[in-house]
mmCIF file of C-alpha atoms in Angstrom:
data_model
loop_
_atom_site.group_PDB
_atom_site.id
_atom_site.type_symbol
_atom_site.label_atom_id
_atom_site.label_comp_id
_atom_site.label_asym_id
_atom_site.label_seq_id
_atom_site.Cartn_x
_atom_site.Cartn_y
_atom_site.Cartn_z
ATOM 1 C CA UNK A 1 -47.941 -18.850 -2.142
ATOM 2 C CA UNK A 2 -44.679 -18.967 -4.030
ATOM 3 C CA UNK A 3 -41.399 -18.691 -2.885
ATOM 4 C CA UNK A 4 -39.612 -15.327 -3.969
ATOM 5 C CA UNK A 5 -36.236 -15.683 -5.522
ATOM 6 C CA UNK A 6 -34.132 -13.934 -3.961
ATOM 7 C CA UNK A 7 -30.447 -14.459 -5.307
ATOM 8 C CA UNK A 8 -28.929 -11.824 -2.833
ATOM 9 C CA UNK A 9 -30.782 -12.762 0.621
ATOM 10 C CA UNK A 10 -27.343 -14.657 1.449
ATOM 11 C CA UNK A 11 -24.942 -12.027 1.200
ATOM 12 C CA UNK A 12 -28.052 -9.538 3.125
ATOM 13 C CA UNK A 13 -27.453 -12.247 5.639
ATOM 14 C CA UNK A 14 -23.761 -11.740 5.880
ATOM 15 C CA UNK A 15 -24.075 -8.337 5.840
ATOM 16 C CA UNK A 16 -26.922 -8.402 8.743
ATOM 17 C CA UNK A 17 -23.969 -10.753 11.062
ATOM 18 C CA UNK A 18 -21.479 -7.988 10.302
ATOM 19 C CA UNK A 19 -24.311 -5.136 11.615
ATOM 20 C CA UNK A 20 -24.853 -7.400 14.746
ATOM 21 C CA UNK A 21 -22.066 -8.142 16.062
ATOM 22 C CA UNK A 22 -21.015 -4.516 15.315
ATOM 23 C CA UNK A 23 -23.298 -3.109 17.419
ATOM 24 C CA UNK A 24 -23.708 -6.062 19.911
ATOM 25 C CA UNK A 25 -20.488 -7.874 20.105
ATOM 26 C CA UNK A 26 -20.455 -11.588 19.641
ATOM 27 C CA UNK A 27 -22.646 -12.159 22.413
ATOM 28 C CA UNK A 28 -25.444 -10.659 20.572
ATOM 29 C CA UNK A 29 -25.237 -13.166 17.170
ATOM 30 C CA UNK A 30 -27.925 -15.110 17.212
ATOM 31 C CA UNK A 31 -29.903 -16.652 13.779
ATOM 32 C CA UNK A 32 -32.973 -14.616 15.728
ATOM 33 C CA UNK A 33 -30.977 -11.505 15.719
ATOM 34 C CA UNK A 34 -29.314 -11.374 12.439
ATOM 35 C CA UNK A 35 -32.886 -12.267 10.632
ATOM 36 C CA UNK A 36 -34.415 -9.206 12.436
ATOM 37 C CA UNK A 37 -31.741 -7.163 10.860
ATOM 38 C CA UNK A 38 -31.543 -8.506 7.862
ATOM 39 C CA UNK A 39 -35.611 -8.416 7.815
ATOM 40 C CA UNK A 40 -35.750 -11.818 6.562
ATOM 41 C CA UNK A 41 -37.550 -14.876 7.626
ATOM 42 C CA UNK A 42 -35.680 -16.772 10.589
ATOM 43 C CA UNK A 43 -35.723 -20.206 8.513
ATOM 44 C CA UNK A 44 -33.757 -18.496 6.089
ATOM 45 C CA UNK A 45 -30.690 -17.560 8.132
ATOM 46 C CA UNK A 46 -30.798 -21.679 9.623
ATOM 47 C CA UNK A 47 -31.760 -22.516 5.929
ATOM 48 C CA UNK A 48 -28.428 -20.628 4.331
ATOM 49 C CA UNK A 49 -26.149 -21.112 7.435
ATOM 50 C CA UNK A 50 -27.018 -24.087 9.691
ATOM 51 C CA UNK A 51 -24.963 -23.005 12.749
ATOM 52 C CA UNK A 52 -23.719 -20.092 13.970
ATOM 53 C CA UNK A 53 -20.339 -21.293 13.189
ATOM 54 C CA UNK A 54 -20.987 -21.452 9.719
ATOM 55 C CA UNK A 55 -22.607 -18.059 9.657
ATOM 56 C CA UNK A 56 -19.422 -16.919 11.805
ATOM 57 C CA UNK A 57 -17.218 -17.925 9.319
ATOM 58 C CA UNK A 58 -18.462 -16.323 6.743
ATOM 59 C CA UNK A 59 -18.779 -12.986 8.416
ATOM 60 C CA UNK A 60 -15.081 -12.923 9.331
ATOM 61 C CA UNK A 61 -14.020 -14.003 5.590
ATOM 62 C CA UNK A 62 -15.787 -10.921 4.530
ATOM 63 C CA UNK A 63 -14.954 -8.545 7.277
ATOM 64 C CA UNK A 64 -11.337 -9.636 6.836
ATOM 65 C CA UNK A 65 -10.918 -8.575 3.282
ATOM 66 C CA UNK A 66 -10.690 -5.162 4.750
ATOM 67 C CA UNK A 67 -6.785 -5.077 5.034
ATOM 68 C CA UNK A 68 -6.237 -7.281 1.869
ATOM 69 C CA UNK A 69 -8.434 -4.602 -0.074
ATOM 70 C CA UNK A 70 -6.059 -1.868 1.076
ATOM 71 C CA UNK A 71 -2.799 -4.050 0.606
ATOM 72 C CA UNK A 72 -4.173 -4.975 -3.313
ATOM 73 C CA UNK A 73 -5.478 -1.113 -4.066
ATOM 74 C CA UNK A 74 -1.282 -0.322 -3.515
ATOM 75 C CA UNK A 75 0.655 -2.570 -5.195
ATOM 76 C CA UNK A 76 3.795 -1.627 -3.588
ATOM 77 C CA UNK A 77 4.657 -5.035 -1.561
ATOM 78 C CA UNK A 78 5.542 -6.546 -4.943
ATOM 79 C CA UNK A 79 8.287 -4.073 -5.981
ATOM 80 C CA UNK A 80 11.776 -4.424 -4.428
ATOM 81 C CA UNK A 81 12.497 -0.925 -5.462
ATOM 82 C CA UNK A 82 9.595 0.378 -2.628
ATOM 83 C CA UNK A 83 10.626 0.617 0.733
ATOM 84 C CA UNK A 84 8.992 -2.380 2.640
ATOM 85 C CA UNK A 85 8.679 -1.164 6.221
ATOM 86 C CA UNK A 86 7.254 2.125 4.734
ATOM 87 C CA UNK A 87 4.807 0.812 2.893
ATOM 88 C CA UNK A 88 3.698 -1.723 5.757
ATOM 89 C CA UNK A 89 3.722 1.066 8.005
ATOM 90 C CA UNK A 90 1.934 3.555 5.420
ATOM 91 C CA UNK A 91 -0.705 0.774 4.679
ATOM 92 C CA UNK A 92 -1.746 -0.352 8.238
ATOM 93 C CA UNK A 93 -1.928 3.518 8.778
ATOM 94 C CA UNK A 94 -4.449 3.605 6.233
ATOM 95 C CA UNK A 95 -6.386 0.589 7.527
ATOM 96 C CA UNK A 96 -6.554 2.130 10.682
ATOM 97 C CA UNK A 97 -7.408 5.642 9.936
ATOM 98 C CA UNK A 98 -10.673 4.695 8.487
ATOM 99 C CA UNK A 99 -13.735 3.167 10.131
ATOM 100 C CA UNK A 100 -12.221 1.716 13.189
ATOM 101 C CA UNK A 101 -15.668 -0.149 13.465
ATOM 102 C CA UNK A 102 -14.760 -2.116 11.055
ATOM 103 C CA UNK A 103 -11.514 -3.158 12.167
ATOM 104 C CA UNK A 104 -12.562 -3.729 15.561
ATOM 105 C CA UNK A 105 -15.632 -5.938 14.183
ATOM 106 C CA UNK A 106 -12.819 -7.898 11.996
ATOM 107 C CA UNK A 107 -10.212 -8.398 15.622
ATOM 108 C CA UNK A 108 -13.609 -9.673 17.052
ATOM 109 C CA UNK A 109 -14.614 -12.526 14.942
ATOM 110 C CA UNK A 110 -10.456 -13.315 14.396
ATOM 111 C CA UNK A 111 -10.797 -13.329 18.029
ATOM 112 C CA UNK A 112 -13.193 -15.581 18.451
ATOM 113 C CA UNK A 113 -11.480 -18.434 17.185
ATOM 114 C CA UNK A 114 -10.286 -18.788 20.415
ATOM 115 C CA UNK A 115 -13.249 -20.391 21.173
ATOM 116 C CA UNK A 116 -14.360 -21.436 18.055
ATOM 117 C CA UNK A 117 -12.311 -24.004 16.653
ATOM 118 C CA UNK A 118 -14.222 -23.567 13.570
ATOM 119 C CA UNK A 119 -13.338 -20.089 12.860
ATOM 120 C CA UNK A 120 -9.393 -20.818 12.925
ATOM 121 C CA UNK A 121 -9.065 -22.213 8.966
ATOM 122 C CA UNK A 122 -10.698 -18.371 7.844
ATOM 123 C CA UNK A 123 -8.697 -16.787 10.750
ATOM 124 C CA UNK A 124 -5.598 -18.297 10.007
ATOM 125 C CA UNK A 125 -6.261 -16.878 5.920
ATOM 126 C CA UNK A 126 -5.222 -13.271 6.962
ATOM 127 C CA UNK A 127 -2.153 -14.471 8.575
ATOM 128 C CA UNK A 128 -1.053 -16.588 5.850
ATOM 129 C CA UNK A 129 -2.128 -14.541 2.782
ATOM 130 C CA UNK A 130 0.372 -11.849 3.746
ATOM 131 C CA UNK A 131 2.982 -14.144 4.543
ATOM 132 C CA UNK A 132 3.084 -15.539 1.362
ATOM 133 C CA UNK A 133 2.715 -12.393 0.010
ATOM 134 C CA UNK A 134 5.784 -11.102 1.945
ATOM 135 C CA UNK A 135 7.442 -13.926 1.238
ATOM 136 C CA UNK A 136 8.225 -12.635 -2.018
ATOM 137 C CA UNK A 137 10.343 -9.828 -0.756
ATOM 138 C CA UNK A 138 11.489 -11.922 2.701
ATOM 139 C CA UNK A 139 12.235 -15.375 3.874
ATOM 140 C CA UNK A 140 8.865 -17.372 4.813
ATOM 141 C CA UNK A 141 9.732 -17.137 8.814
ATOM 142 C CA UNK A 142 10.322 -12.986 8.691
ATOM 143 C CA UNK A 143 7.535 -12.776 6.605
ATOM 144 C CA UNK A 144 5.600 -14.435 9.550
ATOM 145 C CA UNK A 145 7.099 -12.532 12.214
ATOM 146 C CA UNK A 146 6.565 -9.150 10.133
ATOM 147 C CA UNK A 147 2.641 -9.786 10.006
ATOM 148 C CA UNK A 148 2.770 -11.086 13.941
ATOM 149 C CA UNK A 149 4.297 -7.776 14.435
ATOM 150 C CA UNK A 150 1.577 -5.446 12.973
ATOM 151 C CA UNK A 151 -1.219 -7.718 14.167
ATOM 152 C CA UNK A 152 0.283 -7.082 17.669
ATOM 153 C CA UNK A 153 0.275 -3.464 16.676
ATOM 154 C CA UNK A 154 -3.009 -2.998 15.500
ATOM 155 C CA UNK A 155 -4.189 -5.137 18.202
ATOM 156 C CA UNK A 156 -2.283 -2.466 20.641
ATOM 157 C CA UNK A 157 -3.844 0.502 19.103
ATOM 158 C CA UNK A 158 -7.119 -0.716 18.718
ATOM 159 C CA UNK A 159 -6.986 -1.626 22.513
ATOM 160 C CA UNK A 160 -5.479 1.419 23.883
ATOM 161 C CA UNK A 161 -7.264 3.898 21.705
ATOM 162 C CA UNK A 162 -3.557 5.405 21.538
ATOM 163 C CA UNK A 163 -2.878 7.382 18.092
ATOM 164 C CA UNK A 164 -1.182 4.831 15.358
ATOM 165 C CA UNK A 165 2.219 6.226 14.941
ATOM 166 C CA UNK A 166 3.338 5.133 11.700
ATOM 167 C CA UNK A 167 7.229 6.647 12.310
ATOM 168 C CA UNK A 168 7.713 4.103 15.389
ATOM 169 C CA UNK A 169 5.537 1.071 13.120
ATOM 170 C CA UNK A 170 8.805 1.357 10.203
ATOM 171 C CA UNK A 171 11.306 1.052 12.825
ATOM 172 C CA UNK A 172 9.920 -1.637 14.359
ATOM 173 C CA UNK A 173 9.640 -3.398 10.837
ATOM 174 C CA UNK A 174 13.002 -2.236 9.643
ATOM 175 C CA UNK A 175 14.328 -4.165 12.610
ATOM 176 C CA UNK A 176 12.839 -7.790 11.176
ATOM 177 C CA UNK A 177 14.679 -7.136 8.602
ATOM 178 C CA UNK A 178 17.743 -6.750 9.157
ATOM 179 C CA UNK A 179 20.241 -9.574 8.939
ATOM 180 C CA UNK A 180 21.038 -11.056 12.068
ATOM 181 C CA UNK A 181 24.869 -11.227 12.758
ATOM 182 C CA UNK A 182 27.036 -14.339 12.952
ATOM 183 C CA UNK A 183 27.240 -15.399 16.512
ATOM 184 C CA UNK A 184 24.786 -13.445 18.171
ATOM 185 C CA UNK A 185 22.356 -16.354 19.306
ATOM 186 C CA UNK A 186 19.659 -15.862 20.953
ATOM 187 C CA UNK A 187 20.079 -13.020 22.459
ATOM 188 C CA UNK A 188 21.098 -10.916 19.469
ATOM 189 C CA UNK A 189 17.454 -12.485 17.576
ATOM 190 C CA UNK A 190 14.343 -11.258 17.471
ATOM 191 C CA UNK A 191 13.043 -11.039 21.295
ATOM 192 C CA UNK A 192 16.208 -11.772 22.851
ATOM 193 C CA UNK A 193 17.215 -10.503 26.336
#
């Protein structure tokens, strides 16, 4: 019998992960489980992506382009006339108020780099991608400390179920950015006493 080409069975694949661990957390990945849902042979989920790792990976590069989607459909970050707490605040509002599934799912496999020291490379992408990209308006190190400060936030929201309040998001932002006055130390900094 001959082999049917099949040109988009690895991104079904992907796509199948992505359903799974959806519905089933990471516990329920397996090659067995995202073959079923992809309805493809088992041999081609080992044959595309020989470990789970690998298969992990390339679920969380694709489930993180959620939040870099939104961020490149605005624009904004790249104009200094835009307010830049505003528009972080407006565009993690929008992330959020859509399918939370998704951004859950996404937390989940960044999460699971924990474990997975093969996931941290993608995991670390997010991070860095908008850092650089706030670099442009910012230093490198606020830049850094701006995205640890809406992961933390998303991560709150998602974790609470609490409403995102986008108000009390700017302010903390606006904070980061101000300049930090001569002599204040450590205590005067970001997460002082």
């Amino acid at each position: 019998m001959a082999r049917r080409y099949d040109p988009e069975r690895r991104q079904r694949i992907i796509d199948a992960a992505i359903r799974v661990v959806g519905a089933k957390g990471l516990a329920g990945l397996s090659h067995r489980s995202v073959a079923a849902e992809a309805d493809v042979p088992l041999g081609s989920t080992t044959y595309h992506f020989a470990t789970l790792d690998e298969l992990m990976t390339a679920a969380l590069r694709q489930a993180s382009e959620g939040f870099a989607k939104v961020v490149a459909a605005h624009g904004g970050l790249a104009d200094d006339r835009v307010d830049l707490p505003a528009e972080l605040a407006g565009l993690l509002g929008e992330w959020l108020a859509g399918d939370r599934t998704g951004v859950e799912l996404e937390y989940e496999l960044y999460l699971a780099a924990l474990r997975r020291p093969a996931l941290r490379p993608v995991a670390a992408e997010w991070a860095e991608d908008l850092a650089a990209l706030l670099a442009r308006r910012t230093d490198p190190r606020t830049a850094r400390a701006l995205v640890a400060l809406m992961d933390g936030i998303c991560l709150q929201v998602l974790l609470t179920d609490a409403p995102y309040d986008e108000e009390y998001t700017r302010e903390a932002l606006a904070r980061l950015l101000v300049p930090a006055r001569p002599g204040a130390g450590a205590a005067g900094g970001v997460g002082g006493r």
